[in-house]
Amino acid sequence: MRQKIIAGNWKMYKTNSEAARLVRQMANRLEKNPAKKCKVIVCPPFTALSTVNEVLKNSKIEFGAQNLYGEVEGAYTGEISAKMIKSTGAKWVIIGHSERRRYFKEDENTINRKIQVALENKLKVIFCVGETLEERNQNLTKDIVLNQVEWGLKGFSEKELKNIVIAYEPVWAIGTGKTASPKQAQDVHAFLREMLDALFESNISQKMPILYGGSVKPENAKGLFEQPDIDGALVGGACLKADSFHKIIKSGEKVF
Ligand code: PGA
């Protein structure tokens, strides 16, 4: 059985006090109504990681960062290293999000390097892939995700790959309210699994969770989670309210 995961990407939202309040509300809901099947992860901005760690001390919710810099340390003004993230108590980091690819011009080499430093520092990785609308319309979806996975995961050992989760996030579905239909998502997830099978040995394809991301909401989560190759979600907008995030977790608990 693959690990099921509901992760929240807070993006550039929430000050420290807002983050503490939100994560406390989430933890309270989960205390009353525990998630037994899904691992729950929140990814607040860097500035709130230590605060979130304090609030989550006795909770099963895990947390992570949304990015890191692909060097161990050095004169890189304004950047944050894997070791710094790890020192906050974080276990996870999102790498290769389409907003990083698009606004900060992160390419496959940069992403591969970032995954490497994350793993070297014992951070688990949520590695994002996905096509733009233009690419989908040109029938390029599979070529795009193949290239992203092949380069992004290049050079990692079987042991390292166990600490990586893929998030398929079609760019046209992120923050747009337009979700991929369960079938559209399932098609790409199944393809990703076939690809993992071709690229790596030892059943990695059957073990690696593949999350779906892109306008996941309480209303559409169930249909997505019912698909055989969808192992959970990376949620943006709907994770900024404890209530809607909890409803998505509950859908997972029902389906998985
Ligand atoms: P969204 O974002 O749920 O707001 O579409 C998802 C993501 O960017 O990870």
Short mmCIF file of N, CA and C and ligand atoms in Angstrom, two decimals, residues 9 11 97 99 169 173-176 213-216 234-238, ligand 1:
data_model
loop_
_atom_site.label_atom_id
_atom_site.label_comp_id
_atom_site.label_asym_id
_atom_site.label_seq_id
_atom_site.Cartn_x
_atom_site.Cartn_y
_atom_site.Cartn_z
N ASN A 9 0.13 23.66 0.48
CA ASN A 9 1.16 24.62 0.08
C ASN A 9 0.60 26.02 0.35
N LYS A 11 2.01 28.86 0.06
CA LYS A 11 2.55 29.91 -0.82
C LYS A 11 2.96 31.14 0.00
N HIS A 97 8.07 23.52 -7.94
CA HIS A 97 6.71 24.02 -8.14
C HIS A 97 6.66 24.88 -9.40
N GLU A 99 5.30 27.58 -10.03
CA GLU A 99 5.52 29.02 -9.82
C GLU A 99 7.01 29.32 -9.71
N GLU A 169 0.97 18.48 -11.10
CA GLU A 169 0.18 19.71 -11.01
C GLU A 169 0.12 20.38 -12.38
N ALA A 173 -4.25 24.30 -14.12
CA ALA A 173 -5.24 24.03 -13.06
C ALA A 173 -4.86 24.71 -11.75
N ILE A 174 -3.68 25.29 -11.70
CA ILE A 174 -3.22 25.86 -10.42
C ILE A 174 -3.79 27.25 -10.21
N GLY A 175 -4.54 27.39 -9.15
CA GLY A 175 -5.07 28.70 -8.77
C GLY A 175 -6.11 29.24 -9.74
N THR A 176 -6.57 28.41 -10.65
CA THR A 176 -7.49 28.90 -11.68
C THR A 176 -8.93 28.47 -11.40
N GLY A 213 -2.27 17.98 -7.83
CA GLY A 213 -2.44 19.35 -7.36
C GLY A 213 -2.98 20.23 -8.47
N GLY A 214 -3.78 21.21 -8.08
CA GLY A 214 -4.38 22.13 -9.05
C GLY A 214 -5.84 22.27 -8.75
N SER A 215 -6.18 23.34 -7.97
CA SER A 215 -7.57 23.63 -7.61
C SER A 215 -8.29 22.46 -6.94
N VAL A 216 -7.59 21.74 -6.09
CA VAL A 216 -8.27 20.70 -5.29
C VAL A 216 -9.09 21.40 -4.22
N LEU A 234 -1.80 17.85 -3.33
CA LEU A 234 -1.06 19.04 -2.90
C LEU A 234 -2.04 20.20 -3.12
N VAL A 235 -2.45 20.79 -2.01
CA VAL A 235 -3.55 21.76 -2.04
C VAL A 235 -3.00 23.16 -1.85
N GLY A 236 -3.42 24.10 -2.69
CA GLY A 236 -3.00 25.50 -2.50
C GLY A 236 -4.09 26.28 -1.79
N GLY A 237 -4.87 27.01 -2.57
CA GLY A 237 -5.90 27.92 -2.03
C GLY A 237 -6.75 27.31 -0.91
N ALA A 238 -7.22 26.09 -1.11
CA ALA A 238 -8.15 25.49 -0.15
C ALA A 238 -7.47 25.04 1.15
P1 PGA B 1 -4.23 25.55 -5.95
O1 PGA B 1 -2.63 25.41 -5.86
O2 PGA B 1 -4.81 24.44 -5.14
O3 PGA B 1 -4.52 26.91 -5.39
O4 PGA B 1 -4.58 25.44 -7.39
C1 PGA B 1 -2.00 24.17 -5.88
C2 PGA B 1 -0.50 24.34 -5.85
O5 PGA B 1 0.00 25.31 -6.41
O6 PGA B 1 0.23 23.51 -5.26
#
